[in-house]
mmCIF file of C-alpha atoms in Angstrom:
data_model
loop_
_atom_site.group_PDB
_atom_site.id
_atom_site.type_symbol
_atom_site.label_atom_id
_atom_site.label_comp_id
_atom_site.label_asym_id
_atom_site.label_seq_id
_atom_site.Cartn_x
_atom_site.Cartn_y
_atom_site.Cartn_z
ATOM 1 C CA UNK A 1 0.000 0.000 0.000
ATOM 2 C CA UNK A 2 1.534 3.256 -0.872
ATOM 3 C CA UNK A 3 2.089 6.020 1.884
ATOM 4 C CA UNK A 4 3.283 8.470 -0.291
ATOM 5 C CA UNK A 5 1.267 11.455 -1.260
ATOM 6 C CA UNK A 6 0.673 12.814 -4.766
ATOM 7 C CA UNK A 7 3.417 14.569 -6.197
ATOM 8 C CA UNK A 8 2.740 18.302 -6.534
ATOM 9 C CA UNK A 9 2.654 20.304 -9.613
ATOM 10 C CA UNK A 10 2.840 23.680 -10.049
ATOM 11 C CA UNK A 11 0.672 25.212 -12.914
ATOM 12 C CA UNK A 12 -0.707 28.140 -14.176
ATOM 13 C CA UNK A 13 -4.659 27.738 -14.841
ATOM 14 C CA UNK A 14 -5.521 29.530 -17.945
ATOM 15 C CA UNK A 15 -8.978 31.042 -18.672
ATOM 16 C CA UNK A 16 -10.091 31.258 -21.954
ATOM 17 C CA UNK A 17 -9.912 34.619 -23.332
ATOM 18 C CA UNK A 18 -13.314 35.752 -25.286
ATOM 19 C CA UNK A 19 -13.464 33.900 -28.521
ATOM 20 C CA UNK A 20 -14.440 36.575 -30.010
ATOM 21 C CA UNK A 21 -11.482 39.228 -28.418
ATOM 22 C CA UNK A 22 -8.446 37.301 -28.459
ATOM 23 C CA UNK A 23 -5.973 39.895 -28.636
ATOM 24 C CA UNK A 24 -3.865 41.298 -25.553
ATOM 25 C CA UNK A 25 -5.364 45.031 -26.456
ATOM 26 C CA UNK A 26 -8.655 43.891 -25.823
ATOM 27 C CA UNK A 27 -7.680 42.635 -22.635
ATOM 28 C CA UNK A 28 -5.381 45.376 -21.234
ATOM 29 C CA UNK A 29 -8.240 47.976 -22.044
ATOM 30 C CA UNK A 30 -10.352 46.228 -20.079
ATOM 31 C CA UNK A 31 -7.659 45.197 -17.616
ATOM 32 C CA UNK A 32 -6.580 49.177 -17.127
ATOM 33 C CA UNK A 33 -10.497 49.732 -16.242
ATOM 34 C CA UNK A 34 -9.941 47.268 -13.051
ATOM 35 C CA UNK A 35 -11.716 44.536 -14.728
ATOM 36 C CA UNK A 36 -10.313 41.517 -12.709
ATOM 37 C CA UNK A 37 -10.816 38.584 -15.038
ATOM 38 C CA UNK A 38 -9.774 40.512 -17.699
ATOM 39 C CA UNK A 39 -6.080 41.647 -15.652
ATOM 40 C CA UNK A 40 -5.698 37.702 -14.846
ATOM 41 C CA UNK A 41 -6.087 36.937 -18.792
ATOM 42 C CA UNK A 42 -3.551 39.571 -19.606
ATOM 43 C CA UNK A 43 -1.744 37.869 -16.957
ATOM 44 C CA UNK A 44 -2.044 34.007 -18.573
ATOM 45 C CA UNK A 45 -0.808 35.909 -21.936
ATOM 46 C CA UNK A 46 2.048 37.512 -20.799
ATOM 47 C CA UNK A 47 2.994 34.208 -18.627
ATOM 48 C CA UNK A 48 2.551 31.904 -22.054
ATOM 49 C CA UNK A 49 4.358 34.456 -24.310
ATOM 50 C CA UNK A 50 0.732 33.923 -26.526
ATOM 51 C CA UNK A 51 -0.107 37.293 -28.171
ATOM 52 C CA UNK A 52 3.100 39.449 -26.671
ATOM 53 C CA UNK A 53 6.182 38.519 -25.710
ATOM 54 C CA UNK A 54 6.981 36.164 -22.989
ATOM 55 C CA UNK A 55 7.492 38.256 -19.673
ATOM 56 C CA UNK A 56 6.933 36.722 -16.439
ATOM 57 C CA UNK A 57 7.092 40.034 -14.153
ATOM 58 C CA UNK A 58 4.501 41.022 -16.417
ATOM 59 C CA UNK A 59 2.510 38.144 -15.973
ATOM 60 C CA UNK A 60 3.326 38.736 -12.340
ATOM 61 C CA UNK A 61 1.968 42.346 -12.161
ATOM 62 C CA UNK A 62 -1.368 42.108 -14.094
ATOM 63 C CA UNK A 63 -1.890 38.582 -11.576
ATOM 64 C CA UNK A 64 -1.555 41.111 -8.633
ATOM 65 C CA UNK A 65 -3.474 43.332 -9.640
ATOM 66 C CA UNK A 66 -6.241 40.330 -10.183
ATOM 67 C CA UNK A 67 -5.406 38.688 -6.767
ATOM 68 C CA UNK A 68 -5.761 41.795 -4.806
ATOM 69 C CA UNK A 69 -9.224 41.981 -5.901
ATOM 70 C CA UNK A 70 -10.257 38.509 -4.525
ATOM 71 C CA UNK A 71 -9.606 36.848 -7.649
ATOM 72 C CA UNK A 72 -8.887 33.286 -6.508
ATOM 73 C CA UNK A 73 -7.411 31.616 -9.873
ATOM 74 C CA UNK A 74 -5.022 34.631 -9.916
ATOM 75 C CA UNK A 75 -3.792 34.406 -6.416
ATOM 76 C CA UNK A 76 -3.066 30.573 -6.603
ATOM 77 C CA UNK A 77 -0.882 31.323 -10.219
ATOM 78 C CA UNK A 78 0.558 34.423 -8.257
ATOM 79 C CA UNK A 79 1.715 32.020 -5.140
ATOM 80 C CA UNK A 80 3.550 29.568 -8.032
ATOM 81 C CA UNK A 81 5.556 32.268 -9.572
ATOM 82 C CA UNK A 82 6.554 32.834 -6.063
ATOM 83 C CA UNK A 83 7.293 29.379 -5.160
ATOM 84 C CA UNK A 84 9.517 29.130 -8.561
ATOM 85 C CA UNK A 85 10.981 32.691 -8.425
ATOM 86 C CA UNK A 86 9.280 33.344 -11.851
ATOM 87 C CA UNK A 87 9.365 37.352 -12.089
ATOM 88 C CA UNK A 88 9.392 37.622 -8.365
ATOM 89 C CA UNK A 89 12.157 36.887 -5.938
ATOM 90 C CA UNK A 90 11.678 33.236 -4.784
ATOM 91 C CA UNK A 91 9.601 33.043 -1.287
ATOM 92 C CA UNK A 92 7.621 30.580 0.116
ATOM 93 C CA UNK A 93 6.064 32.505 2.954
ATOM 94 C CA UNK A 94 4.587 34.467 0.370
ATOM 95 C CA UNK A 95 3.842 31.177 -2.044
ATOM 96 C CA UNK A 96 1.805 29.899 0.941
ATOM 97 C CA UNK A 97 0.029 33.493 1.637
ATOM 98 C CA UNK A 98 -1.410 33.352 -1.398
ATOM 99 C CA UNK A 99 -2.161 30.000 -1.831
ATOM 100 C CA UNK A 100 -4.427 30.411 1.408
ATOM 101 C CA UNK A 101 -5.919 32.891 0.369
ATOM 102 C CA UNK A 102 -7.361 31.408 -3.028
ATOM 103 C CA UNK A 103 -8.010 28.012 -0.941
ATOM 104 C CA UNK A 104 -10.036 30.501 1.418
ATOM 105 C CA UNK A 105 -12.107 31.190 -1.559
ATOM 106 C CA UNK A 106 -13.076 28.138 -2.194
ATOM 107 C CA UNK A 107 -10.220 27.158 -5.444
ATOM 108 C CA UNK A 108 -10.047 23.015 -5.208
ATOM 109 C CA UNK A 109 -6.445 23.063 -6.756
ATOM 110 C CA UNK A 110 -5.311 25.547 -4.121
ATOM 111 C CA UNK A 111 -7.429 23.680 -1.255
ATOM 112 C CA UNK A 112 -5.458 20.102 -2.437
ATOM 113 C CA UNK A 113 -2.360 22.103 -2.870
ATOM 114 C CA UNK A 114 -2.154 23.754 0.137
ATOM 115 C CA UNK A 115 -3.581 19.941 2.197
ATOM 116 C CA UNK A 116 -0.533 17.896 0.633
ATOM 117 C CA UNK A 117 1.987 21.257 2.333
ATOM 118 C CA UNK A 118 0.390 20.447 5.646
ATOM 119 C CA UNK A 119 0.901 16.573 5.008
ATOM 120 C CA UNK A 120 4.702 16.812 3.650
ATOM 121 C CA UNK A 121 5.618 19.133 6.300
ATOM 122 C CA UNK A 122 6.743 21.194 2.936
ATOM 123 C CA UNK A 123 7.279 25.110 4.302
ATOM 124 C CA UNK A 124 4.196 25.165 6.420
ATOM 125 C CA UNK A 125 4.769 22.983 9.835
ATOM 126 C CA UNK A 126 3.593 19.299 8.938
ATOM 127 C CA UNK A 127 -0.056 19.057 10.362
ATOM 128 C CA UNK A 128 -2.391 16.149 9.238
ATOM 129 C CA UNK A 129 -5.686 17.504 10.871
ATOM 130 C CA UNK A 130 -4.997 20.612 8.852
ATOM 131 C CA UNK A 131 -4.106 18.674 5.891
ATOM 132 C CA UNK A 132 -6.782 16.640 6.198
ATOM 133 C CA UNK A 133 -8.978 19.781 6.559
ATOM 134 C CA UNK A 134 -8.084 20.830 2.999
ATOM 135 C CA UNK A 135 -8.195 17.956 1.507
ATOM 136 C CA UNK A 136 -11.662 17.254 2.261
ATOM 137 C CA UNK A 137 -12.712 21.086 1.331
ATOM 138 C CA UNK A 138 -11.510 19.991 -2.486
ATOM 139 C CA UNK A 139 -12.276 16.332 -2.434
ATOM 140 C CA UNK A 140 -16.110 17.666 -1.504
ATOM 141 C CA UNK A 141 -15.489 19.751 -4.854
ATOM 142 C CA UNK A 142 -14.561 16.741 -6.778
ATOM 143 C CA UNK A 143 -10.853 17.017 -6.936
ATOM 144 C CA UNK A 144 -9.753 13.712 -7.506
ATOM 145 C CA UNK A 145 -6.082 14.685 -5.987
ATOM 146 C CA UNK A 146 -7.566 15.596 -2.758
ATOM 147 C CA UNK A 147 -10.387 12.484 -2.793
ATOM 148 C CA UNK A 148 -7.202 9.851 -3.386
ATOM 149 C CA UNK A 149 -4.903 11.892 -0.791
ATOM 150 C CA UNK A 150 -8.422 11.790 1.433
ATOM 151 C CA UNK A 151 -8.544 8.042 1.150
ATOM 152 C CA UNK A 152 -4.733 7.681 2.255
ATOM 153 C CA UNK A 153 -4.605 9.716 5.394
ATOM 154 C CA UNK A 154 -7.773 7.789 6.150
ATOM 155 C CA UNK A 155 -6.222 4.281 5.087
ATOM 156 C CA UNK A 156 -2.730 5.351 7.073
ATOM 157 C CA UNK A 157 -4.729 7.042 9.880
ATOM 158 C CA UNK A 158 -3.238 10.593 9.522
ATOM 159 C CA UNK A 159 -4.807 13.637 10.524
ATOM 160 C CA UNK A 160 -8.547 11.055 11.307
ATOM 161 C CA UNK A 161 -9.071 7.977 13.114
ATOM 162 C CA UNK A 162 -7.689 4.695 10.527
ATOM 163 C CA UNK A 163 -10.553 3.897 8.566
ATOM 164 C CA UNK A 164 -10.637 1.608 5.500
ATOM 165 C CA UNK A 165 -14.049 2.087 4.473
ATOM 166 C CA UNK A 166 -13.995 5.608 4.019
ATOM 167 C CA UNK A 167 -10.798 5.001 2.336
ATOM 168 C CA UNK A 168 -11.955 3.107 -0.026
ATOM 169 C CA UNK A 169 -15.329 5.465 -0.481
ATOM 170 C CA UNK A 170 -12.490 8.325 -1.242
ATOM 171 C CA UNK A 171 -10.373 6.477 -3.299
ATOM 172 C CA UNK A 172 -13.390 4.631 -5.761
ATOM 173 C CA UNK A 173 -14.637 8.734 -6.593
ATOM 174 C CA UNK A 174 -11.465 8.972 -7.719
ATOM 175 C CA UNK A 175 -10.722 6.135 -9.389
ATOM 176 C CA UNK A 176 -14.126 6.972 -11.469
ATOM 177 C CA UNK A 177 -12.649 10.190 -12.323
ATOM 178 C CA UNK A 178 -9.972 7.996 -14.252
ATOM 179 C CA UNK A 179 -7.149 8.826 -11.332
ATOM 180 C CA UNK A 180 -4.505 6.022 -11.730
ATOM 181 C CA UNK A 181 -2.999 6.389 -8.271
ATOM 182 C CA UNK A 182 -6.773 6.191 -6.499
ATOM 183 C CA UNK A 183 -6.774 2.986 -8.661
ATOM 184 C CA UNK A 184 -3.537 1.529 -7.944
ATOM 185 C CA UNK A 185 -4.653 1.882 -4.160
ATOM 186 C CA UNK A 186 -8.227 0.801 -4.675
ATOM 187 C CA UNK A 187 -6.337 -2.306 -6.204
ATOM 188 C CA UNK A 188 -4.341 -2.945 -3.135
ATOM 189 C CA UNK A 189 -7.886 -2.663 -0.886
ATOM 190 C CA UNK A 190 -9.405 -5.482 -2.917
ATOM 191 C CA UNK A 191 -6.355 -7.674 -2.981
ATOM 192 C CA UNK A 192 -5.983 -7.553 1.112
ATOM 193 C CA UNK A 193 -9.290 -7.340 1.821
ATOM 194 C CA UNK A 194 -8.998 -3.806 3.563
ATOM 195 C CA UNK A 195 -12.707 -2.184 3.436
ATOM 196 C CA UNK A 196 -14.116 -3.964 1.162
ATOM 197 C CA UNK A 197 -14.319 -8.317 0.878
ATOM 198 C CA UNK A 198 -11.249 -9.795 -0.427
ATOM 199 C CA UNK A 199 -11.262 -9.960 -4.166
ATOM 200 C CA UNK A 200 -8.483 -10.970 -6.178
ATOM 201 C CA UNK A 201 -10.203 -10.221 -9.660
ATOM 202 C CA UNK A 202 -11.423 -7.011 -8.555
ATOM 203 C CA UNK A 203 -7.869 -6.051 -7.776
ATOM 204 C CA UNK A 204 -6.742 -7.323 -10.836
ATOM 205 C CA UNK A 205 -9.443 -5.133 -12.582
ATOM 206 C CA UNK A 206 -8.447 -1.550 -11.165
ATOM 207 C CA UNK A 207 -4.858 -2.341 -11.355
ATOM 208 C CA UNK A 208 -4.864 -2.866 -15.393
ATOM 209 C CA UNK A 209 -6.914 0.499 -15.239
ATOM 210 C CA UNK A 210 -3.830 2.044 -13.644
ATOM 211 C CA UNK A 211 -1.242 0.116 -15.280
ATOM 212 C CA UNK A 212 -2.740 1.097 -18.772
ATOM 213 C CA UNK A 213 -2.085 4.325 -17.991
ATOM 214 C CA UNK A 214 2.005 3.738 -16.776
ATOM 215 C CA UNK A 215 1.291 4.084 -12.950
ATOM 216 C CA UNK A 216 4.881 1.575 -12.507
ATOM 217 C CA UNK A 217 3.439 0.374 -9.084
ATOM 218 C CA UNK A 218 0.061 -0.645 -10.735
ATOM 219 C CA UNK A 219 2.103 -2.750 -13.258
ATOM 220 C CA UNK A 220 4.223 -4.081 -10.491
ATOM 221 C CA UNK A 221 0.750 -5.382 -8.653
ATOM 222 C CA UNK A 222 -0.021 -6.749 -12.067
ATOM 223 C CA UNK A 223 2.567 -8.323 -12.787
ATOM 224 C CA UNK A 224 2.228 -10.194 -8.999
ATOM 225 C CA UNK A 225 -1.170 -11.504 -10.016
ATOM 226 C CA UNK A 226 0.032 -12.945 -13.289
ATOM 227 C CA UNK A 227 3.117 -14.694 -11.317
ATOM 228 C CA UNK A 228 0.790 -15.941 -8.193
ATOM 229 C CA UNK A 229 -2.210 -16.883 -10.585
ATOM 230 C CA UNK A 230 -4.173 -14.234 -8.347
ATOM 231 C CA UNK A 231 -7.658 -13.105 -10.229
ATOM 232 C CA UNK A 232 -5.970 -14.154 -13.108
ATOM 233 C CA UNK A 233 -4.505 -17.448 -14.864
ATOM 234 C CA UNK A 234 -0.621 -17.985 -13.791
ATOM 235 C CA UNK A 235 1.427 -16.412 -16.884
ATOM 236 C CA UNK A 236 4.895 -15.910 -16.111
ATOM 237 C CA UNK A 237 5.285 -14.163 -19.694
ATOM 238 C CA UNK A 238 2.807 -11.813 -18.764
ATOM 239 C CA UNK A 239 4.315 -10.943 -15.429
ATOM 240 C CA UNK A 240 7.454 -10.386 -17.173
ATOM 241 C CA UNK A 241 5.730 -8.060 -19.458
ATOM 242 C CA UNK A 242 4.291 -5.812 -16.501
ATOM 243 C CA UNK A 243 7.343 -5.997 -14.405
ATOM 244 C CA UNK A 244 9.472 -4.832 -17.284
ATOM 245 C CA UNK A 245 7.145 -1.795 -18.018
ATOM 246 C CA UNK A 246 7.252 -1.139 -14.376
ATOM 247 C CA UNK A 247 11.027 -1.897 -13.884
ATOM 248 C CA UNK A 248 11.920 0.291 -16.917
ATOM 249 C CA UNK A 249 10.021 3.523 -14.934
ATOM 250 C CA UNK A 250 12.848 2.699 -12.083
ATOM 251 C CA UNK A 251 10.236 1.285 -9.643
ATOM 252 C CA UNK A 252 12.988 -1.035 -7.584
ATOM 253 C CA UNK A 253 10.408 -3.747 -6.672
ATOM 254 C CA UNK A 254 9.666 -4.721 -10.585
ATOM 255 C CA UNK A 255 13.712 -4.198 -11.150
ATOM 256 C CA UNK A 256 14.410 -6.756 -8.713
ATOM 257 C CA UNK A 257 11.141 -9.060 -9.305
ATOM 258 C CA UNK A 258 12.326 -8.731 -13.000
ATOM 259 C CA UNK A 259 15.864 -9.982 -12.140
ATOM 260 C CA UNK A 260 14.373 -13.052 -9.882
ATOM 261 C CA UNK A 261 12.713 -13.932 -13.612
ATOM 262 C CA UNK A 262 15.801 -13.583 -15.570
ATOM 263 C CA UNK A 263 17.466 -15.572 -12.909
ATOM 264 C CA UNK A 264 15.048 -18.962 -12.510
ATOM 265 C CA UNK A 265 14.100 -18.317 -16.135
ATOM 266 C CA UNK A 266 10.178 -17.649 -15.406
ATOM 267 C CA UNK A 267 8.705 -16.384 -18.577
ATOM 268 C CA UNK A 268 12.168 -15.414 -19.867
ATOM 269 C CA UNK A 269 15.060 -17.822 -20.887
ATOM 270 C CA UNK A 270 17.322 -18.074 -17.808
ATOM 271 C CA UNK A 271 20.167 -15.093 -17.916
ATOM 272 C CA UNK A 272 22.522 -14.347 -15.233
ATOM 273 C CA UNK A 273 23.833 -11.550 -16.522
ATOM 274 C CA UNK A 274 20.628 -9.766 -16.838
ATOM 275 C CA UNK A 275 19.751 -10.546 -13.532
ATOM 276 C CA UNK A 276 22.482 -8.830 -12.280
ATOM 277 C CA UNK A 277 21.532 -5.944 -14.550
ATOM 278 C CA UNK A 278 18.459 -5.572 -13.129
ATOM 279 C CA UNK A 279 19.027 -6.574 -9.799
ATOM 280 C CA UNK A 280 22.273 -4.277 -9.718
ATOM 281 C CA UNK A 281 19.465 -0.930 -10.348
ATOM 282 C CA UNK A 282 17.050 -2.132 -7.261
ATOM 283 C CA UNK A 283 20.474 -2.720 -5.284
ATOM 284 C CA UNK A 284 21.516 1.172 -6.134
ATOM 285 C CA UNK A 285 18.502 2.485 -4.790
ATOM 286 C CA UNK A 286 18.997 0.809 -1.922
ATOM 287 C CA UNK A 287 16.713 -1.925 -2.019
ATOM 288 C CA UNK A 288 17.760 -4.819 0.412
ATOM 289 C CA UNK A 289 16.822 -7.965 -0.965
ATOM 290 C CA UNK A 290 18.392 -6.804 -4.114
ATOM 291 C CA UNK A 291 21.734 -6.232 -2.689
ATOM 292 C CA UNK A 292 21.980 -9.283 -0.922
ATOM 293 C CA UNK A 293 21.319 -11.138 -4.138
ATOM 294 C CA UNK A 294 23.821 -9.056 -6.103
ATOM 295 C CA UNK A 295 26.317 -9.593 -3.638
ATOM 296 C CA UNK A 296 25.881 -13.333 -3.388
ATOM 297 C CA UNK A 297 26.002 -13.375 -7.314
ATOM 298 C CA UNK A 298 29.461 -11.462 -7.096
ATOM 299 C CA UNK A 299 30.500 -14.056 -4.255
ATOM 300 C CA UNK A 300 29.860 -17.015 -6.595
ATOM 301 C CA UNK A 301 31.237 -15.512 -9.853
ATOM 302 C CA UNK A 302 27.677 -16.685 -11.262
ATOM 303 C CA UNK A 303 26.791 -13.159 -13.803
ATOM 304 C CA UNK A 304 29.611 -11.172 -12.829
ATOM 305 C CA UNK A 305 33.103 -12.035 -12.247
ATOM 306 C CA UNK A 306 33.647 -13.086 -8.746
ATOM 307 C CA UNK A 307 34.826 -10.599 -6.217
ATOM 308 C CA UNK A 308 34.774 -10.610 -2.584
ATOM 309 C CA UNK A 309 35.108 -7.227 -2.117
ATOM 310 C CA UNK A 310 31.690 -6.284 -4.000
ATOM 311 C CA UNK A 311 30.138 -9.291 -2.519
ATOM 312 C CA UNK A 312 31.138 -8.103 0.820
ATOM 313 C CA UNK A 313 30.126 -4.514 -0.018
ATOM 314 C CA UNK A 314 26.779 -5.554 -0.991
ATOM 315 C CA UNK A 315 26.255 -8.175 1.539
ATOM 316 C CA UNK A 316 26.786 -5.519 3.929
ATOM 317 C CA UNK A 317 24.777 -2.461 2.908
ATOM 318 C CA UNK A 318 21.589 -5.261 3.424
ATOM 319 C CA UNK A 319 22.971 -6.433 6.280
ATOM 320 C CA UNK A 320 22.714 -2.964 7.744
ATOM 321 C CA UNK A 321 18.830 -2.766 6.805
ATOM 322 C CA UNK A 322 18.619 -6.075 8.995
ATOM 323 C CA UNK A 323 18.585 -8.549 6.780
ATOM 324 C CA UNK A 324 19.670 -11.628 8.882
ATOM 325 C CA UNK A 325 20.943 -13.649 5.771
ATOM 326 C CA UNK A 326 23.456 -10.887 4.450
ATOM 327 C CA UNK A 327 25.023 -10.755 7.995
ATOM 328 C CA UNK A 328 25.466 -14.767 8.110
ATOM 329 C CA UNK A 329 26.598 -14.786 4.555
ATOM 330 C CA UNK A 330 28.804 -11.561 4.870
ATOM 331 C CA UNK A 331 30.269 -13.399 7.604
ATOM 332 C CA UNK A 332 30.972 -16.096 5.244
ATOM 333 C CA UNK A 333 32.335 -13.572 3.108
ATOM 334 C CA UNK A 334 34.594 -12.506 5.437
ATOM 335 C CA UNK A 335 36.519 -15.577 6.301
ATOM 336 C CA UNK A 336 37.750 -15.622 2.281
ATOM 337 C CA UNK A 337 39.155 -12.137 2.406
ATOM 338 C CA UNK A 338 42.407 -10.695 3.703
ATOM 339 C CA UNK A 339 42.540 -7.810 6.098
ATOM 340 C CA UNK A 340 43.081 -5.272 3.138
ATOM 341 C CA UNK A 341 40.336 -6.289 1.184
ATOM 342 C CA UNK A 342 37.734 -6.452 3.528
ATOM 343 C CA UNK A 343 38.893 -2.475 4.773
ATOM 344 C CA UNK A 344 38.259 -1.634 1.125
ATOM 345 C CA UNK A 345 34.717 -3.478 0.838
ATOM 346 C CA UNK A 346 34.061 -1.476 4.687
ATOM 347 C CA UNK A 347 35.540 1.512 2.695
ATOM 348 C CA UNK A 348 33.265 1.437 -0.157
ATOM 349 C CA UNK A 349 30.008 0.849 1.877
ATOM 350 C CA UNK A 350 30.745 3.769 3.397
ATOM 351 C CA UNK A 351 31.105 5.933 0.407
ATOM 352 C CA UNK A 352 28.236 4.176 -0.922
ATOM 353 C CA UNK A 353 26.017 5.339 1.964
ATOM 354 C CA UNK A 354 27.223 8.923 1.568
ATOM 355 C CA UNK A 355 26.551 9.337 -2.071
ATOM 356 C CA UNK A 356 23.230 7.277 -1.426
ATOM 357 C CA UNK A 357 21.128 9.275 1.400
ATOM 358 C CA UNK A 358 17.959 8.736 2.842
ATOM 359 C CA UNK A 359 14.946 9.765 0.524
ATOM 360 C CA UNK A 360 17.014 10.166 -2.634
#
């Protein structure tokens, strides 16, 4: 189950200018007389570069002038160019002042926007009952960001009491709305039985929805199905297939589930070497079970040419996530390797670590 939230985006929201008054003079007259929609359009112009040229303190100024009248769309564009430093100096405390303020009047985009700050802790003090606040004032609106974020802080209970049912109620509005993460998730309800009976098809059913529209982790659940023969027949080809899509995105679970293929030979012929390949990208992003296996695979010489100093290496960066194994078999290791080499395998774990932090 994830426990990430969506990614944010920041975007400018364009309104259409009159059909029939396209140009930028028809809009600045109107703009020079106070008229706020038509000072945000002026605004969306200048910021595109469609009808003058390009100029974001332009864009900047006629959004101002828009925002300070209460124009919500306006203040939420004039936060971004803050939070980017696009014609403005870059500032987040004003970013989030004006974000607020177009959430205050009731803009969805700025209501999820401003939630997922309170729920990452990004500028604003991390705060899940506030979070949760704005998330529900958009998801009420429709938003289908702020109905799947809804459903996780309900699923992880953040910011509300745990609650799968409402999680799922959250995350099937916006899985109708087409929203592949609220369908990757709603996919992961149905195959543990989490607010709704256990149903292996159903699961399989919301996660092609997501997968056929590239969410990696949806493909990844896919591909699981196919291998376990879970509301699905077993295919080992087709888990491959999934996996591979997945795996290809960077998503370490597929890049290592994808090497455990190449290396029994399930649904691909059997390839060391590529198991290593893919096995070696999981291990670099830290992924535990996938540097234990590369490790053992440089321990044997078996894809790779043997070395106990990168089996050691490897064996120890899992060991040091707790996996049990890697510590008996970097023991193992150990007894093979002289004093020099096994500083140099302690040496590059370290470096490894330091060019690999937390989060990255």
């Amino acid at each position: 189950m994830r426990t990430l939230l969506l990614a944010l985006a920041l975007v400018v929201i364009p309104v259409a200018a009159d059909a029939q008054n396209p140009s930028a003079d028809y809009w600045r007259d109107r703009a020079e007389e106070g008229e706020a929609i038509a000072q945000y359009n002026l605004g969306v112009m200048y910021a595109d570069g469609r009808g003058v040229p390009q100029d974001d303190a332009e864009a900047v100024r006629w959004w101002r002038l828009a925002a300070e009248q209460g124009f919500a769309v306006a203040q939420y564009n004039l936060g971004n160019m803050y939070a980017d430093g696009r014609g403005v100096p870059q500032g987040d405390a004003e970013a989030v002042r004006w974000w607020r303020l177009a959430a205050e009047r009731g803009l969805a985009v700025a209501q999820y926007f401003l939630g997922a700050m309170y729920a990452n802790g990004d500028v604003v003090p991390e705060d899940d009952a506030e979070a949760v606040r704005w998330f529900r004032l958009a998801a009420e609106q429709g938003h289908a960001g702020a109905q799947t974020n809804l459903g996780i802080m309900y699923s992880n209970g953040r910011g509300v009491p745990e609650d799968a049912v409402e999680a799922v109620r959250w995350y099937r509005l916006a899985a109708a709305q087409g929203g592949a993460y609220a369908q990757t998730n709603l996919g992961f309800m149905y195959r543990d039985g989490r607010g709704v009976p256990q149903d292996y098809a159903e699961a399989v059913r919301w996660y092609r929805l997501a997968a056929e529209q590239g969410d990696p982790e949806a493909q990844f659940g896919l591909g699981l199905m196919y291998v376990r023969g879970d509301g699905v027949p077993e295919d080992d080809v087709e888990a491959v297939r999934w996996y591979r899509l997945a795996a290809e995105q960077g998503y370490a679970y597929a890049q290592h589930n994808l090497g455990n293929m190449y290396a029994t030979g399930r649904g691909v012929p059997q390839d060391d070497v590529e198991a290593v390949r893919w096995w070696r990208l999981a291990a670099e992003q830290g992924y535990a079970n996938s540097q234990f296996n590369l490790g053992r695979m440089y321990f044997l010489g078996t894809g790779v040419p043997e070395d106990y100093v990168l089996a050691y290496m490897w064996a120890n960066l899992a060991a040091a996530q707790g996996d049990e194994v890697a510590q008996e078999n970097k023991d193992i290791i150990e007894k093979q390797m002289t004093r020099e080499q096994i500083a140099e395998a302690q040496r590059l774990s370290r470096e490894w670590v330091v060019a690999h932090p937390p989060g990255n």
